[in-house]
Amino acid sequence: MKEKPAWMYDKALKDIPPEKLEMLLEIHEKSKGKDQRELMAYFAQISRRQQNKNALTFTREELRLIFNTIKKYATQEEQSKIEKVIEKRLNF
């Protein structure tokens, strides 16, 4: 089994349910190496799939906390991608 990234152990995420963190880990792994356009399409696909399944949803507060936590552990390039996703898709 692959080791989990450090952000998953951050104390700031202690109140996020484990199943949501596992879903984020899957998204994180599958989104590696994608450019901004590919990431946007990928997130739109995930969003549609989650809505169709009545699956896990995240509050804006959870998303804000999660993205800010992931950014703490990200490279400068990854931080830039995260910022663009937040700006374009999440309107924080």
CSV table of C-alpha atoms in Angstrom, one decimal:
chain,number,residue,atom,x,y,z
A,1,MET,CA,0.0,0.0,0.0
A,2,LYS,CA,1.3,3.4,-0.9
A,3,GLU,CA,2.1,5.8,1.9
A,4,LYS,CA,-0.4,8.6,2.4
A,5,PRO,CA,0.8,12.2,1.8
A,6,ALA,CA,1.7,14.3,4.9
A,7,TRP,CA,-1.3,16.6,4.5
A,8,MET,CA,-3.6,13.8,5.4
A,9,TYR,CA,-2.1,13.7,8.9
A,10,ASP,CA,-2.4,17.5,9.4
A,11,LYS,CA,-4.2,18.2,12.7
A,12,ALA,CA,-6.3,20.9,10.9
A,13,LEU,CA,-8.2,18.1,9.1
A,14,LYS,CA,-9.0,16.2,12.3
A,15,ASP,CA,-12.7,16.9,12.0
A,16,ILE,CA,-13.0,15.9,8.4
A,17,PRO,CA,-14.6,12.4,8.2
A,18,PRO,CA,-12.1,9.7,7.1
A,19,GLU,CA,-14.1,8.6,4.1
A,20,LYS,CA,-13.9,12.2,2.7
A,21,LEU,CA,-10.1,12.2,3.2
A,22,GLU,CA,-9.9,8.9,1.4
A,23,MET,CA,-11.9,10.2,-1.5
A,24,LEU,CA,-9.6,13.3,-1.6
A,25,LEU,CA,-6.5,11.0,-1.6
A,26,GLU,CA,-7.9,9.2,-4.6
A,27,ILE,CA,-8.5,12.5,-6.4
A,28,HIS,CA,-5.1,13.8,-5.4
A,29,GLU,CA,-3.4,10.7,-6.8
A,30,LYS,CA,-5.4,10.7,-10.1
A,31,SER,CA,-4.9,14.4,-10.7
A,32,LYS,CA,-1.1,14.3,-10.6
A,33,GLY,CA,0.6,15.6,-13.7
A,34,LYS,CA,-2.6,17.2,-15.2
A,35,ASP,CA,-2.5,20.7,-16.4
A,36,GLN,CA,-5.1,23.3,-15.4
A,37,ARG,CA,-7.5,22.5,-18.2
A,38,GLU,CA,-7.3,18.7,-17.5
A,39,LEU,CA,-7.8,19.4,-13.8
A,40,MET,CA,-10.9,21.5,-14.4
A,41,ALA,CA,-12.3,18.7,-16.6
A,42,TYR,CA,-11.4,16.1,-14.0
A,43,PHE,CA,-13.0,18.0,-11.1
A,44,ALA,CA,-16.2,18.6,-13.2
A,45,GLN,CA,-16.3,14.8,-13.9
A,46,ILE,CA,-15.9,14.0,-10.3
A,47,SER,CA,-18.6,16.5,-9.3
A,48,ARG,CA,-21.1,15.0,-11.7
A,49,ARG,CA,-20.3,11.5,-10.6
A,50,GLN,CA,-20.7,12.4,-7.0
A,51,GLN,CA,-24.1,14.1,-7.6
A,52,ASN,CA,-25.3,11.1,-9.6
A,53,LYS,CA,-24.4,8.8,-6.7
A,54,ASN,CA,-25.7,11.0,-3.9
A,55,ALA,CA,-22.2,10.4,-2.6
A,56,LEU,CA,-20.1,12.4,-0.2
A,57,THR,CA,-20.3,16.2,-0.4
A,58,PHE,CA,-18.1,18.8,1.1
A,59,THR,CA,-19.2,22.1,2.7
A,60,ARG,CA,-17.4,25.3,1.5
A,61,GLU,CA,-15.7,25.4,4.9
A,62,GLU,CA,-14.4,21.9,4.6
A,63,LEU,CA,-13.1,22.6,1.1
A,64,ARG,CA,-11.5,25.8,2.2
A,65,LEU,CA,-9.8,24.0,5.0
A,66,ILE,CA,-8.7,21.1,2.9
A,67,PHE,CA,-7.3,23.2,0.1
A,68,ASN,CA,-5.4,25.5,2.5
A,69,THR,CA,-4.0,22.4,4.3
A,70,ILE,CA,-2.9,20.7,1.0
A,71,LYS,CA,-1.2,24.0,-0.1
A,72,LYS,CA,1.0,23.9,3.0
A,73,TYR,CA,2.6,20.7,1.8
A,74,ALA,CA,2.5,21.5,-2.0
A,75,THR,CA,5.3,22.7,-4.3
A,76,GLN,CA,5.1,26.2,-5.7
A,77,GLU,CA,3.8,24.8,-8.9
A,78,GLU,CA,1.1,22.7,-7.1
A,79,GLN,CA,0.1,25.8,-5.0
A,80,SER,CA,-0.4,27.8,-8.2
A,81,LYS,CA,-2.6,25.0,-9.7
A,82,ILE,CA,-4.6,24.9,-6.5
A,83,GLU,CA,-5.1,28.6,-6.5
A,84,LYS,CA,-6.4,28.6,-10.1
A,85,VAL,CA,-8.8,25.8,-9.3
A,86,ILE,CA,-10.1,27.6,-6.2
A,87,GLU,CA,-10.5,30.8,-8.1
A,88,LYS,CA,-12.2,29.4,-11.2
A,89,ARG,CA,-14.3,26.6,-9.7
A,90,LEU,CA,-14.9,27.2,-6.1
A,91,ASN,CA,-15.2,31.0,-6.0
A,92,PHE,CA,-13.6,31.4,-2.6
